[in-house]
Amino acid sequence: MRIPALVFIIALGSGCATSGGVLGDDVNYASASALGAGLPPGEARSLAPAFVQAVEKGAVGERFDWRGVAASGWVKAREIRVGNLKADPNEAPPVAEGVDLSETYETEQGLYALTRNANVRLGPSTDFPTSEQLLSGTAVVVIGKVVGKPWMLSEVEGRVVGYIHESLMIKAPGTELDLVGGPRREAAHCRAYEQQLSYGGQSDLWAGVACKEGGRWVVKTPPAGEPAKLF
């Protein structure tokens, strides 16, 4: 079996902080927080090692504590996500562990229905193991068709489950005439996280997403209008 070039084996919206994982960079990984946006550079540097460790190596639920001179907190690793395959750049759905995402994809394929029971595979080939079987009639959102291969990267109920052969699906009834097909893209490795920060007599607890873009971690800002949760 071919060894995947990139497999997401450990489990995120516009970017405001980046890092290639080099500690000491002036990167504020708490910038998605109302409280953390004003964190001084020295405190942000104290946070950086814990954040990078959590999103790169942390098991789901594993917590990494940190303490600076005037601020402290923790970062908790959450589920794997996949980015850069949706029309909305801030949308990064959860993805099943072990799914090979090293291909180039034709994005925005739309809604399909399975014509018979279908094996879901961890990669775009019968050489990859089957992770589950879906029943005939199941609705799937195809977020990417592998370029040059008859395999569809499929999402079911908001979660990317793996690859289904295109011969096992048809356009969902009522969507046959919908225009489909977006730009060709590669997937981005993303990770959900949870953070708590205490600074200046206040604390904040929030969840977010970080994606690896160009070899550097990018922390995404929350949707506009999301309330601050200071306590």
PDB file of C-alpha atoms in Angstrom:
ATOM      1  CA  MET A   1       0.000   0.000   0.000  1.00  0.00           C
ATOM      2  CA  ARG A   2       1.187   3.504  -0.773  1.00  0.00           C
ATOM      3  CA  ILE A   3       2.321   5.376   2.311  1.00  0.00           C
ATOM      4  CA  PRO A   4       0.344   8.643   2.539  1.00  0.00           C
ATOM      5  CA  ALA A   5       2.464  11.752   2.177  1.00  0.00           C
ATOM      6  CA  LEU A   6       0.281  13.546   4.662  1.00  0.00           C
ATOM      7  CA  VAL A   7      -2.055  11.890   7.117  1.00  0.00           C
ATOM      8  CA  PHE A   8      -3.880  13.856   9.778  1.00  0.00           C
ATOM      9  CA  ILE A   9      -3.258  11.688  12.804  1.00  0.00           C
ATOM     10  CA  ILE A  10      -3.959  14.301  15.460  1.00  0.00           C
ATOM     11  CA  ALA A  11      -6.940  16.200  15.509  1.00  0.00           C
ATOM     12  CA  LEU A  12     -10.147  25.972  14.189  1.00  0.00           C
ATOM     13  CA  GLY A  13     -12.066  31.905  11.515  1.00  0.00           C
ATOM     14  CA  SER A  14      -9.446  35.523   9.017  1.00  0.00           C
ATOM     15  CA  GLY A  15      -5.948  34.974  10.271  1.00  0.00           C
ATOM     16  CA  CYS A  16      -4.473  37.231  12.902  1.00  0.00           C
ATOM     17  CA  ALA A  17      -1.504  35.330  14.307  1.00  0.00           C
ATOM     18  CA  THR A  18       1.035  33.103  12.616  1.00  0.00           C
ATOM     19  CA  SER A  19       4.005  30.987  13.546  1.00  0.00           C
ATOM     20  CA  GLY A  20       6.095  28.254  12.094  1.00  0.00           C
ATOM     21  CA  GLY A  21       6.412  26.823  15.576  1.00  0.00           C
ATOM     22  CA  VAL A  22       9.606  28.770  16.299  1.00  0.00           C
ATOM     23  CA  LEU A  23       9.312  29.793  19.903  1.00  0.00           C
ATOM     24  CA  GLY A  24      10.176  33.365  20.715  1.00  0.00           C
ATOM     25  CA  ASP A  25       8.373  34.807  17.700  1.00  0.00           C
ATOM     26  CA  ASP A  26       6.245  37.843  18.554  1.00  0.00           C
ATOM     27  CA  VAL A  27       3.019  35.924  17.922  1.00  0.00           C
ATOM     28  CA  ASN A  28      -0.140  36.403  19.958  1.00  0.00           C
ATOM     29  CA  TYR A  29      -1.992  33.088  19.965  1.00  0.00           C
ATOM     30  CA  ALA A  30      -4.641  34.612  22.251  1.00  0.00           C
ATOM     31  CA  SER A  31      -5.612  37.251  19.688  1.00  0.00           C
ATOM     32  CA  ALA A  32      -9.014  35.608  19.047  1.00  0.00           C
ATOM     33  CA  SER A  33     -10.000  36.540  22.612  1.00  0.00           C
ATOM     34  CA  ALA A  34     -11.362  39.935  23.673  1.00  0.00           C
ATOM     35  CA  LEU A  35      -8.967  39.875  26.620  1.00  0.00           C
ATOM     36  CA  GLY A  36      -6.059  38.264  24.803  1.00  0.00           C
ATOM     37  CA  ALA A  37      -6.010  40.752  21.932  1.00  0.00           C
ATOM     38  CA  GLY A  38      -4.246  43.224  24.230  1.00  0.00           C
ATOM     39  CA  LEU A  39      -1.716  40.770  25.638  1.00  0.00           C
ATOM     40  CA  PRO A  40       1.788  42.335  25.818  1.00  0.00           C
ATOM     41  CA  PRO A  41       4.455  40.728  23.579  1.00  0.00           C
ATOM     42  CA  GLY A  42       6.341  39.242  26.514  1.00  0.00           C
ATOM     43  CA  GLU A  43       3.240  37.459  27.809  1.00  0.00           C
ATOM     44  CA  ALA A  44       2.378  36.265  24.300  1.00  0.00           C
ATOM     45  CA  ARG A  45       5.837  34.702  24.042  1.00  0.00           C
ATOM     46  CA  SER A  46       5.172  32.829  27.275  1.00  0.00           C
ATOM     47  CA  LEU A  47       1.951  31.437  25.787  1.00  0.00           C
ATOM     48  CA  ALA A  48       3.496  30.359  22.462  1.00  0.00           C
ATOM     49  CA  PRO A  49       5.191  27.084  23.542  1.00  0.00           C
ATOM     50  CA  ALA A  50       2.004  25.740  25.137  1.00  0.00           C
ATOM     51  CA  PHE A  51      -0.120  26.666  22.121  1.00  0.00           C
ATOM     52  CA  VAL A  52       2.190  25.096  19.548  1.00  0.00           C
ATOM     53  CA  GLN A  53       2.580  21.966  21.638  1.00  0.00           C
ATOM     54  CA  ALA A  54      -1.204  21.597  21.954  1.00  0.00           C
ATOM     55  CA  VAL A  55      -2.099  22.005  18.277  1.00  0.00           C
ATOM     56  CA  GLU A  56       0.834  20.020  16.918  1.00  0.00           C
ATOM     57  CA  LYS A  57       1.209  17.151  19.368  1.00  0.00           C
ATOM     58  CA  GLY A  58      -1.595  17.210  21.924  1.00  0.00           C
ATOM     59  CA  ALA A  59      -4.012  14.328  22.305  1.00  0.00           C
ATOM     60  CA  VAL A  60      -7.678  15.329  22.208  1.00  0.00           C
ATOM     61  CA  GLY A  61      -8.477  16.862  25.597  1.00  0.00           C
ATOM     62  CA  GLU A  62      -4.827  17.187  26.644  1.00  0.00           C
ATOM     63  CA  ARG A  63      -4.126  20.448  28.487  1.00  0.00           C
ATOM     64  CA  PHE A  64      -0.937  22.531  28.383  1.00  0.00           C
ATOM     65  CA  ASP A  65      -0.478  25.140  31.143  1.00  0.00           C
ATOM     66  CA  TRP A  66       1.670  28.253  30.877  1.00  0.00           C
ATOM     67  CA  ARG A  67       2.600  31.217  33.086  1.00  0.00           C
ATOM     68  CA  GLY A  68       4.185  34.545  32.253  1.00  0.00           C
ATOM     69  CA  VAL A  69       5.029  37.533  34.474  1.00  0.00           C
ATOM     70  CA  ALA A  70       1.526  39.074  34.543  1.00  0.00           C
ATOM     71  CA  ALA A  71      -0.605  36.496  32.720  1.00  0.00           C
ATOM     72  CA  SER A  72      -1.262  32.782  32.818  1.00  0.00           C
ATOM     73  CA  GLY A  73      -3.552  30.217  31.282  1.00  0.00           C
ATOM     74  CA  TRP A  74      -3.832  26.932  29.466  1.00  0.00           C
ATOM     75  CA  VAL A  75      -4.452  25.548  25.999  1.00  0.00           C
ATOM     76  CA  LYS A  76      -6.409  22.352  25.443  1.00  0.00           C
ATOM     77  CA  ALA A  77      -6.172  20.342  22.219  1.00  0.00           C
ATOM     78  CA  ARG A  78      -9.453  19.514  20.491  1.00  0.00           C
ATOM     79  CA  GLU A  79     -10.445  17.620  17.322  1.00  0.00           C
ATOM     80  CA  ILE A  80      -8.726  17.460  13.948  1.00  0.00           C
ATOM     81  CA  ARG A  81     -10.157  19.844  11.329  1.00  0.00           C
ATOM     82  CA  VAL A  82      -9.558  20.300   7.603  1.00  0.00           C
ATOM     83  CA  GLY A  83      -9.472  23.716   5.959  1.00  0.00           C
ATOM     84  CA  ASN A  84      -9.113  25.363   2.544  1.00  0.00           C
ATOM     85  CA  LEU A  85     -11.694  23.138   0.828  1.00  0.00           C
ATOM     86  CA  LYS A  86     -14.863  25.179   1.459  1.00  0.00           C
ATOM     87  CA  ALA A  87     -16.107  28.343  -0.254  1.00  0.00           C
ATOM     88  CA  ASP A  88     -16.023  30.069   3.151  1.00  0.00           C
ATOM     89  CA  PRO A  89     -12.315  30.230   4.127  1.00  0.00           C
ATOM     90  CA  ASN A  90     -13.289  30.178   7.801  1.00  0.00           C
ATOM     91  CA  GLU A  91     -15.130  26.859   7.508  1.00  0.00           C
ATOM     92  CA  ALA A  92     -13.049  23.890   8.609  1.00  0.00           C
ATOM     93  CA  PRO A  93     -15.107  20.779   9.405  1.00  0.00           C
ATOM     94  CA  PRO A  94     -13.941  17.986  11.710  1.00  0.00           C
ATOM     95  CA  VAL A  95     -12.277  15.057   9.961  1.00  0.00           C
ATOM     96  CA  ALA A  96     -12.016  11.411  10.929  1.00  0.00           C
ATOM     97  CA  GLU A  97      -8.643  10.330  12.264  1.00  0.00           C
ATOM     98  CA  GLY A  98      -6.308   8.743   9.753  1.00  0.00           C
ATOM     99  CA  VAL A  99      -7.818  10.234   6.594  1.00  0.00           C
ATOM    100  CA  ASP A 100      -5.156  10.889   3.940  1.00  0.00           C
ATOM    101  CA  LEU A 101      -5.455  14.505   2.787  1.00  0.00           C
ATOM    102  CA  SER A 102      -2.353  14.772   0.624  1.00  0.00           C
ATOM    103  CA  GLU A 103      -4.176  15.116  -2.715  1.00  0.00           C
ATOM    104  CA  THR A 104      -5.253  18.112  -4.804  1.00  0.00           C
ATOM    105  CA  TYR A 105      -9.025  18.526  -4.944  1.00  0.00           C
ATOM    106  CA  GLU A 106     -11.673  19.981  -7.228  1.00  0.00           C
ATOM    107  CA  THR A 107     -13.698  21.776  -4.561  1.00  0.00           C
ATOM    108  CA  GLU A 108     -17.386  22.685  -4.056  1.00  0.00           C
ATOM    109  CA  GLN A 109     -18.920  19.598  -5.656  1.00  0.00           C
ATOM    110  CA  GLY A 110     -22.236  19.818  -3.814  1.00  0.00           C
ATOM    111  CA  LEU A 111     -24.788  17.398  -2.372  1.00  0.00           C
ATOM    112  CA  TYR A 112     -24.988  13.760  -3.467  1.00  0.00           C
ATOM    113  CA  ALA A 113     -26.925  10.638  -2.505  1.00  0.00           C
ATOM    114  CA  LEU A 114     -25.514   7.118  -2.365  1.00  0.00           C
ATOM    115  CA  THR A 115     -27.058   4.714  -4.873  1.00  0.00           C
ATOM    116  CA  ARG A 116     -26.102   1.626  -2.844  1.00  0.00           C
ATOM    117  CA  ASN A 117     -24.212   0.723   0.279  1.00  0.00           C
ATOM    118  CA  ALA A 118     -20.741   2.243   0.079  1.00  0.00           C
ATOM    119  CA  ASN A 119     -17.421   1.603   1.773  1.00  0.00           C
ATOM    120  CA  VAL A 120     -15.707   4.721   3.096  1.00  0.00           C
ATOM    121  CA  ARG A 121     -11.925   4.543   2.762  1.00  0.00           C
ATOM    122  CA  LEU A 122      -9.142   6.470   4.467  1.00  0.00           C
ATOM    123  CA  GLY A 123      -7.535   7.305   1.106  1.00  0.00           C
ATOM    124  CA  PRO A 124      -8.462   7.525  -2.593  1.00  0.00           C
ATOM    125  CA  SER A 125      -7.745   3.909  -3.506  1.00  0.00           C
ATOM    126  CA  THR A 126      -8.919   0.409  -2.650  1.00  0.00           C
ATOM    127  CA  ASP A 127      -5.435  -0.074  -1.178  1.00  0.00           C
ATOM    128  CA  PHE A 128      -6.530   2.058   1.781  1.00  0.00           C
ATOM    129  CA  PRO A 129      -8.493   0.462   4.621  1.00  0.00           C
ATOM    130  CA  THR A 130     -12.249   0.838   4.980  1.00  0.00           C
ATOM    131  CA  SER A 131     -13.220   2.945   7.988  1.00  0.00           C
ATOM    132  CA  GLU A 132     -17.001   2.448   7.810  1.00  0.00           C
ATOM    133  CA  GLN A 133     -19.885   1.580   5.492  1.00  0.00           C
ATOM    134  CA  LEU A 134     -22.720   3.979   4.646  1.00  0.00           C
ATOM    135  CA  LEU A 135     -26.186   2.843   3.620  1.00  0.00           C
ATOM    136  CA  SER A 136     -27.783   3.410   0.238  1.00  0.00           C
ATOM    137  CA  GLY A 137     -29.640   6.741   0.184  1.00  0.00           C
ATOM    138  CA  THR A 138     -27.297   8.472   2.632  1.00  0.00           C
ATOM    139  CA  ALA A 139     -26.808  12.164   1.810  1.00  0.00           C
ATOM    140  CA  VAL A 140     -23.169  13.218   1.464  1.00  0.00           C
ATOM    141  CA  VAL A 141     -21.584  16.582   0.760  1.00  0.00           C
ATOM    142  CA  VAL A 142     -18.620  16.180  -1.566  1.00  0.00           C
ATOM    143  CA  ILE A 143     -16.106  18.806  -0.469  1.00  0.00           C
ATOM    144  CA  GLY A 144     -13.472  17.644  -2.934  1.00  0.00           C
ATOM    145  CA  LYS A 145     -13.085  15.349  -5.926  1.00  0.00           C
ATOM    146  CA  VAL A 146      -9.525  14.051  -6.172  1.00  0.00           C
ATOM    147  CA  VAL A 147      -7.902  15.467  -9.309  1.00  0.00           C
ATOM    148  CA  GLY A 148      -7.368  12.676 -11.826  1.00  0.00           C
ATOM    149  CA  LYS A 149      -9.021   9.990  -9.683  1.00  0.00           C
ATOM    150  CA  PRO A 150     -12.646   8.767  -9.316  1.00  0.00           C
ATOM    151  CA  TRP A 151     -12.764   9.375  -5.567  1.00  0.00           C
ATOM    152  CA  MET A 152     -14.870  11.870  -3.631  1.00  0.00           C
ATOM    153  CA  LEU A 153     -13.798  13.309  -0.274  1.00  0.00           C
ATOM    154  CA  SER A 154     -17.122  13.190   1.539  1.00  0.00           C
ATOM    155  CA  GLU A 155     -18.735  14.932   4.501  1.00  0.00           C
ATOM    156  CA  VAL A 156     -21.666  13.411   6.392  1.00  0.00           C
ATOM    157  CA  GLU A 157     -23.605  15.428   8.972  1.00  0.00           C
ATOM    158  CA  GLY A 158     -20.831  18.011   9.245  1.00  0.00           C
ATOM    159  CA  ARG A 159     -17.923  15.569   9.574  1.00  0.00           C
ATOM    160  CA  VAL A 160     -15.471  14.539   6.847  1.00  0.00           C
ATOM    161  CA  VAL A 161     -15.559  10.745   6.909  1.00  0.00           C
ATOM    162  CA  GLY A 162     -13.209   9.816   4.053  1.00  0.00           C
ATOM    163  CA  TYR A 163     -13.376   8.786   0.393  1.00  0.00           C
ATOM    164  CA  ILE A 164     -16.237   7.195  -1.572  1.00  0.00           C
ATOM    165  CA  HIS A 165     -15.936   6.000  -5.171  1.00  0.00           C
ATOM    166  CA  GLU A 166     -17.842   8.289  -7.538  1.00  0.00           C
ATOM    167  CA  SER A 167     -19.680   5.339  -9.140  1.00  0.00           C
ATOM    168  CA  LEU A 168     -21.605   4.857  -5.887  1.00  0.00           C
ATOM    169  CA  MET A 169     -23.297   8.266  -5.830  1.00  0.00           C
ATOM    170  CA  ILE A 170     -25.504  10.583  -7.868  1.00  0.00           C
ATOM    171  CA  LYS A 171     -26.456  14.221  -7.487  1.00  0.00           C
ATOM    172  CA  ALA A 172     -29.092  14.548  -4.799  1.00  0.00           C
ATOM    173  CA  PRO A 173     -32.666  14.891  -6.106  1.00  0.00           C
ATOM    174  CA  GLY A 174     -33.469  18.521  -6.806  1.00  0.00           C
ATOM    175  CA  THR A 175     -29.815  19.536  -7.187  1.00  0.00           C
ATOM    176  CA  GLU A 176     -29.114  18.008 -10.601  1.00  0.00           C
ATOM    177  CA  LEU A 177     -29.039  21.389 -12.338  1.00  0.00           C
ATOM    178  CA  ASP A 178     -27.033  23.196  -9.663  1.00  0.00           C
ATOM    179  CA  LEU A 179     -23.703  24.519 -10.868  1.00  0.00           C
ATOM    180  CA  VAL A 180     -20.842  22.857  -9.023  1.00  0.00           C
ATOM    181  CA  GLY A 181     -17.090  23.038  -9.016  1.00  0.00           C
ATOM    182  CA  GLY A 182     -14.737  25.468  -7.364  1.00  0.00           C
ATOM    183  CA  PRO A 183     -11.002  26.050  -7.678  1.00  0.00           C
ATOM    184  CA  ARG A 184      -8.449  23.292  -7.288  1.00  0.00           C
ATOM    185  CA  ARG A 185      -6.972  23.364  -3.810  1.00  0.00           C
ATOM    186  CA  GLU A 186      -4.878  21.429  -1.362  1.00  0.00           C
ATOM    187  CA  ALA A 187      -6.211  20.715   2.105  1.00  0.00           C
ATOM    188  CA  ALA A 188      -4.971  22.651   5.141  1.00  0.00           C
ATOM    189  CA  HIS A 189      -4.119  20.858   8.387  1.00  0.00           C
ATOM    190  CA  CYS A 190      -6.249  22.469  11.095  1.00  0.00           C
ATOM    191  CA  ARG A 191      -6.842  21.865  14.781  1.00  0.00           C
ATOM    192  CA  ALA A 192      -9.561  22.996  17.134  1.00  0.00           C
ATOM    193  CA  TYR A 193      -8.471  24.209  20.558  1.00  0.00           C
ATOM    194  CA  GLU A 194      -9.815  25.665  23.789  1.00  0.00           C
ATOM    195  CA  GLN A 195      -8.027  28.357  25.788  1.00  0.00           C
ATOM    196  CA  GLN A 196      -8.269  30.039  29.145  1.00  0.00           C
ATOM    197  CA  LEU A 197      -6.406  33.276  29.870  1.00  0.00           C
ATOM    198  CA  SER A 198      -6.074  35.256  33.094  1.00  0.00           C
ATOM    199  CA  TYR A 199      -4.655  38.767  32.797  1.00  0.00           C
ATOM    200  CA  GLY A 200      -5.209  42.151  34.456  1.00  0.00           C
ATOM    201  CA  GLY A 201      -7.650  40.816  37.032  1.00  0.00           C
ATOM    202  CA  GLN A 202      -9.917  39.222  34.407  1.00  0.00           C
ATOM    203  CA  SER A 203     -10.199  35.816  32.797  1.00  0.00           C
ATOM    204  CA  ASP A 204     -11.517  34.622  29.445  1.00  0.00           C
ATOM    205  CA  LEU A 205     -12.426  31.163  28.181  1.00  0.00           C
ATOM    206  CA  TRP A 206     -12.956  30.534  24.466  1.00  0.00           C
ATOM    207  CA  ALA A 207     -12.678  27.983  21.697  1.00  0.00           C
ATOM    208  CA  GLY A 208     -11.042  28.517  18.323  1.00  0.00           C
ATOM    209  CA  VAL A 209      -9.324  26.985  15.338  1.00  0.00           C
ATOM    210  CA  ALA A 210      -5.766  27.182  14.020  1.00  0.00           C
ATOM    211  CA  CYS A 211      -4.667  26.105  10.542  1.00  0.00           C
ATOM    212  CA  LYS A 212      -1.234  25.408   9.079  1.00  0.00           C
ATOM    213  CA  GLU A 213      -0.791  27.748   6.118  1.00  0.00           C
ATOM    214  CA  GLY A 214       2.501  27.903   4.256  1.00  0.00           C
ATOM    215  CA  GLY A 215       4.188  25.986   7.050  1.00  0.00           C
ATOM    216  CA  ARG A 216       2.992  28.440   9.704  1.00  0.00           C
ATOM    217  CA  TRP A 217       0.140  28.270  12.213  1.00  0.00           C
ATOM    218  CA  VAL A 218      -2.626  30.806  11.650  1.00  0.00           C
ATOM    219  CA  VAL A 219      -5.098  31.563  14.434  1.00  0.00           C
ATOM    220  CA  LYS A 220      -8.504  32.412  13.054  1.00  0.00           C
ATOM    221  CA  THR A 221     -10.704  35.155  14.473  1.00  0.00           C
ATOM    222  CA  PRO A 222     -14.205  34.252  15.712  1.00  0.00           C
ATOM    223  CA  PRO A 223     -17.277  35.210  13.654  1.00  0.00           C
ATOM    224  CA  ALA A 224     -18.218  38.895  13.755  1.00  0.00           C
ATOM    225  CA  GLY A 225     -20.594  39.697  16.568  1.00  0.00           C
ATOM    226  CA  GLU A 226     -19.630  36.737  18.755  1.00  0.00           C
ATOM    227  CA  PRO A 227     -19.966  37.946  22.360  1.00  0.00           C
ATOM    228  CA  ALA A 228     -17.003  38.206  24.695  1.00  0.00           C
ATOM    229  CA  LYS A 229     -17.114  35.735  27.575  1.00  0.00           C
ATOM    230  CA  LEU A 230     -15.042  37.523  30.196  1.00  0.00           C
ATOM    231  CA  PHE A 231     -15.375  36.491  33.819  1.00  0.00           C
TER     232      PHE A 231
END
